[in-house]
Amino acid sequence: MALTIFNSAEATQAFGEGWAAGLVGGEVFALHGVLGAGKTQLVKGLARGLGYTGDVTSPTFTIVHEYQGGRLPLYHLDLYRIQNEKDFIDIGLEEYIPSNGVTIIEWPERIASILPPDTQHWELEVASLTERVIRKKA
Ligand SMILES: Nc1ncnc2c1ncn2[C@@H]1O[C@H](COP(=O)(O)OP(=O)(O)OP(=O)(O)O)[C@@H](O)[C@H]1O
Ligand SMILES: [Mg+2]
């Protein structure tokens, strides 16, 4: 599947939900896309797929949210507010790449040079008010 259009936030969530099957821990997902592209919607779905039943909200100010209680812990990082790899390491976030669970990162460009080589990169594009194009980046 090279490129898919999702017509609602729920459809985007369902796609993220499908990522959960087969994860064993240690995976790192990098979500590329502008503000409002739907990155956090994918995280909501992934959390649900892992069996997490609570609310999933954007870690805009705290940078990281941890979701425990599912099949694997999920760590959701939003790096919009940090500048670079030095900030990331200074704040003490290195333990998340990789983690003992699943790590999913918004604004991964901020730390491009230190992402693990097997990071799964995804690109989200806004096609219209309600449509998002999601593709796996090579
Ligand atoms: N097809 C769609 N897929 C995902 N989100 C959609 C879609 N159509 C509309 N939306 C809306 O777009 C917004 C996406 O917001 P979301 O918080 O997921 O973006 P984000 O990429 O995480 O942005 P940020 O970088 O600001 O965190 C939501 O308000 C959602 O309801
Ligand atoms: Mg977000």
Tab-separated table of N, CA and C and ligand atoms in Angstrom:
chain	number	residue	atom	x	y	z
A	1	MET	N	0.844	-1.188	0.000
A	1	MET	CA	0.000	0.000	0.000
A	1	MET	C	0.885	1.246	0.000
A	2	ALA	N	0.992	1.889	-1.121
A	2	ALA	CA	1.913	3.015	-1.230
A	2	ALA	C	1.295	4.309	-0.711
A	3	LEU	N	0.010	4.492	-0.955
A	3	LEU	CA	-0.609	5.783	-0.662
A	3	LEU	C	-2.095	5.551	-0.433
A	4	THR	N	-2.618	6.107	0.640
A	4	THR	CA	-4.034	5.921	0.913
A	4	THR	C	-4.644	7.237	1.358
A	5	ILE	N	-5.885	7.477	0.965
A	5	ILE	CA	-6.605	8.661	1.420
A	5	ILE	C	-7.608	8.242	2.484
A	6	PHE	N	-7.593	8.955	3.581
A	6	PHE	CA	-8.531	8.702	4.676
A	6	PHE	C	-9.491	9.885	4.771
A	7	ASN	N	-10.773	9.566	4.811
A	7	ASN	CA	-11.806	10.593	4.655
A	7	ASN	C	-12.370	11.152	5.958
A	8	SER	N	-11.852	10.675	7.083
A	8	SER	CA	-12.346	11.192	8.369
A	8	SER	C	-11.284	10.934	9.431
A	9	ALA	N	-11.397	11.659	10.528
A	9	ALA	CA	-10.476	11.431	11.638
A	9	ALA	C	-10.595	9.991	12.125
A	10	GLU	N	-11.800	9.464	12.124
A	10	GLU	CA	-12.002	8.082	12.577
A	10	GLU	C	-11.293	7.091	11.648
A	11	ALA	N	-11.336	7.353	10.350
A	11	ALA	CA	-10.650	6.463	9.399
A	11	ALA	C	-9.139	6.496	9.629
A	12	THR	N	-8.621	7.671	9.908
A	12	THR	CA	-7.190	7.794	10.211
A	12	THR	C	-6.854	7.049	11.499
A	13	GLN	N	-7.705	7.180	12.499
A	13	GLN	CA	-7.490	6.444	13.755
A	13	GLN	C	-7.484	4.938	13.512
A	14	ALA	N	-8.407	4.485	12.698
A	14	ALA	CA	-8.508	3.042	12.432
A	14	ALA	C	-7.234	2.526	11.773
A	15	PHE	N	-6.634	3.357	10.924
A	15	PHE	CA	-5.375	2.966	10.290
A	15	PHE	C	-4.282	2.806	11.351
A	16	GLY	N	-4.176	3.754	12.259
A	16	GLY	CA	-3.192	3.655	13.345
A	16	GLY	C	-3.470	2.452	14.239
A	17	GLU	N	-4.738	2.168	14.439
A	17	GLU	CA	-5.125	1.016	15.272
A	17	GLU	C	-4.535	-0.270	14.685
A	18	GLY	N	-4.529	-0.347	13.361
A	18	GLY	CA	-4.009	-1.534	12.684
A	18	GLY	C	-2.514	-1.747	12.865
A	19	TRP	N	-1.795	-0.693	13.210
A	19	TRP	CA	-0.350	-0.833	13.427
A	19	TRP	C	-0.036	-1.686	14.654
A	20	ALA	N	-0.975	-1.761	15.586
A	20	ALA	CA	-0.678	-2.385	16.883
A	20	ALA	C	-0.370	-3.873	16.764
A	21	ALA	N	-1.062	-4.546	15.856
A	21	ALA	CA	-0.876	-5.996	15.728
A	21	ALA	C	0.575	-6.289	15.366
A	22	GLY	N	1.179	-7.185	16.091
A	22	GLY	CA	2.535	-7.592	15.739
A	22	GLY	C	3.629	-6.803	16.422
A	23	LEU	N	3.288	-5.717	17.075
A	23	LEU	CA	4.335	-4.963	17.775
A	23	LEU	C	4.781	-5.735	19.018
A	24	VAL	N	6.078	-5.700	19.270
A	24	VAL	CA	6.609	-6.461	20.406
A	24	VAL	C	7.306	-5.562	21.433
A	25	GLY	N	7.425	-4.291	21.125
A	25	GLY	CA	8.155	-3.364	21.992
A	25	GLY	C	9.482	-3.013	21.359
A	26	GLY	N	9.892	-1.771	21.514
A	26	GLY	CA	11.131	-1.299	20.926
A	26	GLY	C	10.936	-0.598	19.592
A	27	GLU	N	9.712	-0.656	19.053
A	27	GLU	CA	9.469	0.026	17.775
A	27	GLU	C	9.417	1.546	17.974
A	28	VAL	N	9.896	2.253	16.956
A	28	VAL	CA	9.814	3.714	16.952
A	28	VAL	C	9.119	4.146	15.657
A	29	PHE	N	8.044	4.920	15.804
A	29	PHE	CA	7.323	5.485	14.668
A	29	PHE	C	7.594	6.986	14.618
A	30	ALA	N	7.863	7.501	13.431
A	30	ALA	CA	8.068	8.931	13.222
A	30	ALA	C	6.971	9.445	12.301
A	31	LEU	N	6.197	10.414	12.784
A	31	LEU	CA	5.060	10.938	12.016
A	31	LEU	C	5.394	12.334	11.498
A	32	HIS	N	5.484	12.444	10.169
A	32	HIS	CA	5.818	13.720	9.532
A	32	HIS	C	4.550	14.368	8.999
A	33	GLY	N	4.420	15.668	9.171
A	33	GLY	CA	3.248	16.353	8.641
A	33	GLY	C	2.998	17.640	9.400
A	34	VAL	N	2.329	18.576	8.739
A	34	VAL	CA	2.106	19.914	9.290
A	34	VAL	C	1.156	19.876	10.490
A	35	LEU	N	1.016	21.011	11.148
A	35	LEU	CA	0.035	21.167	12.225
A	35	LEU	C	-1.342	20.772	11.700
A	36	GLY	N	-2.026	19.919	12.428
A	36	GLY	CA	-3.369	19.517	12.024
A	36	GLY	C	-3.416	18.438	10.964
A	37	ALA	N	-2.268	17.844	10.660
A	37	ALA	CA	-2.245	16.816	9.608
A	37	ALA	C	-2.956	15.535	10.042
A	38	GLY	N	-3.031	15.316	11.349
A	38	GLY	CA	-3.699	14.101	11.829
A	38	GLY	C	-2.778	13.142	12.565
A	39	LYS	N	-1.593	13.611	12.921
A	39	LYS	CA	-0.613	12.757	13.605
A	39	LYS	C	-1.183	12.221	14.920
A	40	THR	N	-1.779	13.126	15.696
A	40	THR	CA	-2.314	12.687	16.990
A	40	THR	C	-3.505	11.741	16.805
A	41	GLN	N	-4.232	11.883	15.707
A	41	GLN	CA	-5.327	10.932	15.424
A	41	GLN	C	-4.759	9.526	15.232
A	42	LEU	N	-3.637	9.416	14.551
A	42	LEU	CA	-2.988	8.107	14.383
A	42	LEU	C	-2.579	7.529	15.739
A	43	VAL	N	-2.072	8.387	16.614
A	43	VAL	CA	-1.650	7.921	17.940
A	43	VAL	C	-2.854	7.415	18.735
A	44	LYS	N	-3.967	8.134	18.633
A	44	LYS	CA	-5.197	7.675	19.315
A	44	LYS	C	-5.555	6.265	18.879
A	45	GLY	N	-5.468	6.028	17.576
A	45	GLY	CA	-5.804	4.705	17.058
A	45	GLY	C	-4.821	3.648	17.518
A	46	LEU	N	-3.535	3.991	17.478
A	46	LEU	CA	-2.516	3.030	17.915
A	46	LEU	C	-2.725	2.658	19.385
A	47	ALA	N	-3.016	3.655	20.210
A	47	ALA	CA	-3.262	3.391	21.639
A	47	ALA	C	-4.436	2.423	21.795
A	48	ARG	N	-5.480	2.668	21.040
A	48	ARG	CA	-6.658	1.792	21.106
A	48	ARG	C	-6.285	0.384	20.667
A	49	GLY	N	-5.496	0.290	19.602
A	49	GLY	CA	-5.078	-1.020	19.098
A	49	GLY	C	-4.254	-1.804	20.111
A	50	LEU	N	-3.528	-1.076	20.953
A	50	LEU	CA	-2.728	-1.730	21.988
A	50	LEU	C	-3.573	-2.062	23.214
A	51	GLY	N	-4.825	-1.676	23.175
A	51	GLY	CA	-5.722	-2.014	24.272
A	51	GLY	C	-5.827	-0.951	25.340
A	52	TYR	N	-5.262	0.221	25.076
A	52	TYR	CA	-5.374	1.327	26.034
A	52	TYR	C	-6.767	1.928	25.935
A	53	THR	N	-7.416	2.120	27.072
A	53	THR	CA	-8.825	2.537	27.023
A	53	THR	C	-9.056	3.982	27.478
A	54	GLY	N	-8.026	4.653	27.954
A	54	GLY	CA	-8.201	6.026	28.443
A	54	GLY	C	-8.130	7.056	27.323
A	55	ASP	N	-8.159	8.300	27.709
A	55	ASP	CA	-8.068	9.405	26.757
A	55	ASP	C	-6.641	9.554	26.237
A	56	VAL	N	-6.513	9.914	24.994
A	56	VAL	CA	-5.210	10.229	24.404
A	56	VAL	C	-5.268	11.676	23.939
A	57	THR	N	-4.410	12.503	24.533
A	57	THR	CA	-4.402	13.921	24.193
A	57	THR	C	-3.001	14.340	23.778
A	58	SER	N	-2.923	15.469	23.109
A	58	SER	CA	-1.635	15.917	22.597
A	58	SER	C	-0.704	16.349	23.726
A	59	PRO	N	0.533	15.832	23.758
A	59	PRO	CA	1.479	16.257	24.803
A	59	PRO	C	2.171	17.563	24.430
A	60	THR	N	1.385	18.548	24.068
A	60	THR	CA	1.924	19.792	23.528
A	60	THR	C	2.873	20.479	24.505
A	61	PHE	N	2.512	20.516	25.779
A	61	PHE	CA	3.325	21.260	26.742
A	61	PHE	C	4.270	20.360	27.528
A	62	THR	N	3.909	19.097	27.670
A	62	THR	CA	4.718	18.181	28.474
A	62	THR	C	5.716	17.397	27.623
A	63	ILE	N	5.585	17.496	26.293
A	63	ILE	CA	6.431	16.813	25.309
A	63	ILE	C	6.173	15.308	25.245
A	64	VAL	N	5.970	14.655	26.394
A	64	VAL	CA	5.712	13.208	26.329
A	64	VAL	C	4.511	12.824	27.178
A	65	HIS	N	3.690	11.949	26.627
A	65	HIS	CA	2.618	11.294	27.381
A	65	HIS	C	2.879	9.791	27.359
A	66	GLU	N	2.695	9.169	28.515
A	66	GLU	CA	2.869	7.722	28.615
A	66	GLU	C	1.504	7.086	28.804
A	67	TYR	N	1.242	6.041	28.035
A	67	TYR	CA	-0.022	5.327	28.158
A	67	TYR	C	0.271	3.899	28.591
A	68	GLN	N	-0.045	3.607	29.839
A	68	GLN	CA	0.193	2.287	30.424
A	68	GLN	C	-1.135	1.557	30.541
A	69	GLY	N	-1.070	0.255	30.539
A	69	GLY	CA	-2.298	-0.532	30.757
A	69	GLY	C	-2.732	-1.301	29.531
A	70	GLY	N	-2.138	-0.972	28.393
A	70	GLY	CA	-2.392	-1.752	27.190
A	70	GLY	C	-1.417	-2.923	27.108
A	71	ARG	N	-1.408	-3.595	26.000
A	71	ARG	CA	-0.539	-4.757	25.806
A	71	ARG	C	0.934	-4.385	25.917
A	72	LEU	N	1.287	-3.187	25.488
A	72	LEU	CA	2.640	-2.640	25.631
A	72	LEU	C	2.488	-1.181	26.056
A	73	PRO	N	3.459	-0.651	26.797
A	73	PRO	CA	3.408	0.787	27.060
A	73	PRO	C	3.571	1.576	25.761
A	74	LEU	N	2.898	2.702	25.703
A	74	LEU	CA	3.002	3.568	24.526
A	74	LEU	C	3.517	4.928	24.984
A	75	TYR	N	4.536	5.413	24.293
A	75	TYR	CA	5.117	6.715	24.609
A	75	TYR	C	4.893	7.639	23.424
A	76	HIS	N	4.190	8.715	23.652
A	76	HIS	CA	3.794	9.652	22.599
A	76	HIS	C	4.561	10.951	22.802
A	77	LEU	N	5.459	11.245	21.885
A	77	LEU	CA	6.298	12.436	21.991
A	77	LEU	C	5.880	13.462	20.945
A	78	ASP	N	5.733	14.708	21.380
A	78	ASP	CA	5.472	15.810	20.456
A	78	ASP	C	6.635	16.794	20.606
A	79	LEU	N	7.501	16.815	19.602
A	79	LEU	CA	8.753	17.575	19.706
A	79	LEU	C	8.656	18.970	19.109
A	80	TYR	N	7.432	19.438	18.862
A	80	TYR	CA	7.249	20.756	18.226
A	80	TYR	C	8.011	21.850	18.975
A	81	ARG	N	8.010	21.773	20.297
A	81	ARG	CA	8.585	22.845	21.106
A	81	ARG	C	10.067	22.703	21.394
A	82	ILE	N	10.684	21.631	20.945
A	82	ILE	CA	12.130	21.575	21.129
A	82	ILE	C	12.826	21.879	19.800
A	83	GLN	N	14.079	22.306	19.904
A	83	GLN	CA	14.791	22.760	18.711
A	83	GLN	C	15.547	21.641	18.012
A	84	ASN	N	16.221	20.821	18.784
A	84	ASN	CA	17.201	19.925	18.168
A	84	ASN	C	17.578	18.758	19.085
A	85	GLU	N	18.507	17.964	18.606
A	85	GLU	CA	18.960	16.780	19.322
A	85	GLU	C	19.518	17.130	20.706
A	86	LYS	N	20.223	18.256	20.787
A	86	LYS	CA	20.814	18.639	22.084
A	86	LYS	C	19.723	18.853	23.123
A	87	ASP	N	18.670	19.601	22.761
A	87	ASP	CA	17.531	19.806	23.672
A	87	ASP	C	16.970	18.463	24.120
A	88	PHE	N	16.776	17.589	23.146
A	88	PHE	CA	16.153	16.285	23.400
A	88	PHE	C	16.941	15.508	24.452
A	89	ILE	N	18.253	15.487	24.279
A	89	ILE	CA	19.122	14.743	25.199
A	89	ILE	C	19.189	15.453	26.550
A	90	ASP	N	19.274	16.795	26.531
A	90	ASP	CA	19.341	17.559	27.780
A	90	ASP	C	18.096	17.337	28.634
A	91	ILE	N	16.945	17.227	28.001
A	91	ILE	CA	15.688	17.018	28.743
A	91	ILE	C	15.602	15.586	29.275
A	92	GLY	N	16.435	14.709	28.732
A	92	GLY	CA	16.448	13.329	29.231
A	92	GLY	C	15.496	12.414	28.500
A	93	LEU	N	15.278	12.688	27.222
A	93	LEU	CA	14.284	11.909	26.468
A	93	LEU	C	14.888	10.744	25.696
A	94	GLU	N	16.206	10.607	25.746
A	94	GLU	CA	16.881	9.602	24.922
A	94	GLU	C	16.401	8.179	25.201
A	95	GLU	N	15.942	7.954	26.444
A	95	GLU	CA	15.483	6.612	26.831
A	95	GLU	C	14.277	6.142	26.005
A	96	TYR	N	13.645	7.061	25.292
A	96	TYR	CA	12.458	6.693	24.511
A	96	TYR	C	12.793	6.233	23.093
A	97	ILE	N	14.041	6.362	22.671
A	97	ILE	CA	14.370	5.981	21.289
A	97	ILE	C	15.506	4.953	21.243
A	98	PRO	N	15.237	3.668	21.395
A	98	PRO	CA	13.910	3.097	21.600
A	98	PRO	C	13.560	3.028	23.079
A	99	SER	N	12.331	2.575	23.345
A	99	SER	CA	11.865	2.394	24.721
A	99	SER	C	11.601	0.916	24.970
A	100	ASN	N	11.109	0.616	26.156
A	100	ASN	CA	10.685	-0.753	26.443
A	100	ASN	C	9.322	-1.057	25.827
A	101	GLY	N	8.678	-0.030	25.297
A	101	GLY	CA	7.370	-0.219	24.669
A	101	GLY	C	7.399	0.300	23.246
A	102	VAL	N	6.343	0.978	22.853
A	102	VAL	CA	6.246	1.543	21.515
A	102	VAL	C	6.370	3.057	21.640
A	103	THR	N	7.238	3.647	20.835
A	103	THR	CA	7.438	5.102	20.851
A	103	THR	C	6.923	5.690	19.550
A	104	ILE	N	6.111	6.728	19.653
A	104	ILE	CA	5.591	7.371	18.441
A	104	ILE	C	5.829	8.870	18.558
A	105	ILE	N	6.437	9.447	17.537
A	105	ILE	CA	7.006	10.793	17.642
A	105	ILE	C	6.418	11.736	16.603
A	106	GLU	N	5.834	12.853	17.078
A	106	GLU	CA	5.431	13.941	16.188
A	106	GLU	C	6.581	14.943	16.095
A	107	TRP	N	6.752	15.567	14.950
A	107	TRP	CA	7.857	16.483	14.666
A	107	TRP	C	9.225	15.803	14.852
A	108	PRO	N	9.397	14.610	14.266
A	108	PRO	CA	10.644	13.861	14.416
A	108	PRO	C	11.833	14.533	13.726
A	109	GLU	N	11.542	15.507	12.835
A	109	GLU	CA	12.633	16.215	12.145
A	109	GLU	C	13.569	16.893	13.129
A	110	ARG	N	13.044	17.224	14.306
A	110	ARG	CA	13.848	17.922	15.309
A	110	ARG	C	15.047	17.087	15.767
A	111	ILE	N	14.894	15.750	15.668
A	111	ILE	CA	15.967	14.869	16.169
A	111	ILE	C	16.388	13.852	15.098
A	112	ALA	N	16.307	14.290	13.849
A	112	ALA	CA	16.526	13.372	12.724
A	112	ALA	C	17.806	12.554	12.862
A	113	SER	N	18.874	13.194	13.316
A	113	SER	CA	20.186	12.521	13.282
A	113	SER	C	20.327	11.430	14.341
A	114	ILE	N	19.437	11.404	15.329
A	114	ILE	CA	19.591	10.381	16.374
A	114	ILE	C	18.439	9.381	16.410
A	115	LEU	N	17.572	9.424	15.417
A	115	LEU	CA	16.512	8.406	15.359
A	115	LEU	C	17.143	7.061	15.015
A	116	PRO	N	16.645	5.974	15.617
A	116	PRO	CA	17.199	4.652	15.290
A	116	PRO	C	17.032	4.358	13.797
A	117	PRO	N	17.968	3.608	13.207
A	117	PRO	CA	17.911	3.323	11.772
A	117	PRO	C	16.647	2.580	11.347
A	118	ASP	N	16.054	1.809	12.247
A	118	ASP	CA	14.848	1.067	11.858
A	118	ASP	C	13.547	1.802	12.199
A	119	THR	N	13.647	3.096	12.458
A	119	THR	CA	12.445	3.917	12.686
A	119	THR	C	11.499	3.813	11.496
A	120	GLN	N	10.210	3.662	11.770
A	120	GLN	CA	9.201	3.589	10.705
A	120	GLN	C	8.660	4.992	10.454
A	121	HIS	N	9.006	5.539	9.301
A	121	HIS	CA	8.634	6.913	8.972
A	121	HIS	C	7.344	6.952	8.159
A	122	TRP	N	6.415	7.821	8.562
A	122	TRP	CA	5.155	8.010	7.855
A	122	TRP	C	4.949	9.486	7.577
A	123	GLU	N	4.373	9.766	6.411
A	123	GLU	CA	4.131	11.149	5.977
A	123	GLU	C	2.628	11.385	5.881
A	124	LEU	N	2.142	12.447	6.477
A	124	LEU	CA	0.712	12.795	6.404
A	124	LEU	C	0.566	14.110	5.656
A	125	GLU	N	-0.368	14.140	4.716
A	125	GLU	CA	-0.634	15.374	3.975
A	125	GLU	C	-2.105	15.734	4.069
A	126	VAL	N	-2.359	17.030	4.169
A	126	VAL	CA	-3.731	17.513	4.194
A	126	VAL	C	-4.195	17.679	2.749
A	127	ALA	N	-5.214	16.881	2.350
A	127	ALA	CA	-5.724	16.958	0.978
A	127	ALA	C	-6.939	17.866	0.906
A	128	SER	N	-7.718	17.913	1.964
A	128	SER	CA	-8.867	18.817	2.050
A	128	SER	C	-9.247	18.908	3.519
A	129	LEU	N	-10.345	19.596	3.804
A	129	LEU	CA	-10.773	19.747	5.200
A	129	LEU	C	-10.880	18.397	5.903
A	130	THR	N	-11.364	17.401	5.184
A	130	THR	CA	-11.645	16.106	5.817
A	130	THR	C	-10.811	14.960	5.250
A	131	GLU	N	-9.918	15.254	4.316
A	131	GLU	CA	-9.134	14.176	3.699
A	131	GLU	C	-7.649	14.307	4.037
A	132	ARG	N	-7.060	13.155	4.373
A	132	ARG	CA	-5.629	13.111	4.648
A	132	ARG	C	-5.009	11.997	3.817
A	133	VAL	N	-3.874	12.302	3.204
A	133	VAL	CA	-3.110	11.289	2.482
A	133	VAL	C	-1.999	10.810	3.410
A	134	ILE	N	-1.898	9.507	3.577
A	134	ILE	CA	-0.876	8.940	4.462
A	134	ILE	C	-0.051	7.948	3.660
A	135	ARG	N	1.256	8.111	3.720
A	135	ARG	CA	2.140	7.191	2.993
A	135	ARG	C	3.357	6.855	3.843
A	136	LYS	N	3.863	5.663	3.618
A	136	LYS	CA	5.081	5.246	4.287
A	136	LYS	C	6.255	5.904	3.577
A	137	LYS	N	7.132	6.498	4.336
A	137	LYS	CA	8.321	7.123	3.734
A	137	LYS	C	9.405	6.068	3.615
A	138	ALA	N	10.100	6.096	2.518
A	138	ALA	CA	11.156	5.090	2.295
A	138	ALA	C	12.230	5.209	3.354
B	1	LIG	N1	-9.186	12.452	7.532
B	1	LIG	C1	-8.745	12.986	8.679
B	1	LIG	N2	-7.763	12.391	9.377
B	1	LIG	C2	-7.286	12.944	10.523
B	1	LIG	N3	-7.741	14.084	11.066
B	1	LIG	C3	-8.722	14.718	10.413
B	1	LIG	C4	-9.265	14.208	9.204
B	1	LIG	N4	-10.232	15.058	8.774
B	1	LIG	C5	-10.284	16.030	9.673
B	1	LIG	N5	-9.384	15.854	10.670
B	1	LIG	C6	-9.182	16.783	11.794
B	1	LIG	O1	-7.873	17.311	11.676
B	1	LIG	C7	-7.335	17.515	12.980
B	1	LIG	C8	-6.053	16.727	13.111
B	1	LIG	O2	-5.508	17.080	14.354
B	1	LIG	P1	-4.282	16.341	15.015
B	1	LIG	O3	-4.210	16.864	16.404
B	1	LIG	O4	-4.355	14.877	14.818
B	1	LIG	O5	-3.088	16.918	14.135
B	1	LIG	P2	-1.536	16.807	14.395
B	1	LIG	O6	-0.937	16.392	13.106
B	1	LIG	O7	-1.279	15.965	15.590
B	1	LIG	O8	-1.138	18.327	14.667
B	1	LIG	P3	-0.061	18.969	15.687
B	1	LIG	O9	1.257	19.007	14.970
B	1	LIG	O10	-0.611	20.329	15.919
B	1	LIG	O11	-0.025	18.118	16.929
B	1	LIG	C9	-8.387	17.054	13.980
B	1	LIG	O12	-9.137	18.167	14.387
B	1	LIG	C10	-9.228	16.090	13.145
B	1	LIG	O13	-10.567	16.005	13.609
B	2	MG	MG	-0.400	16.283	17.385
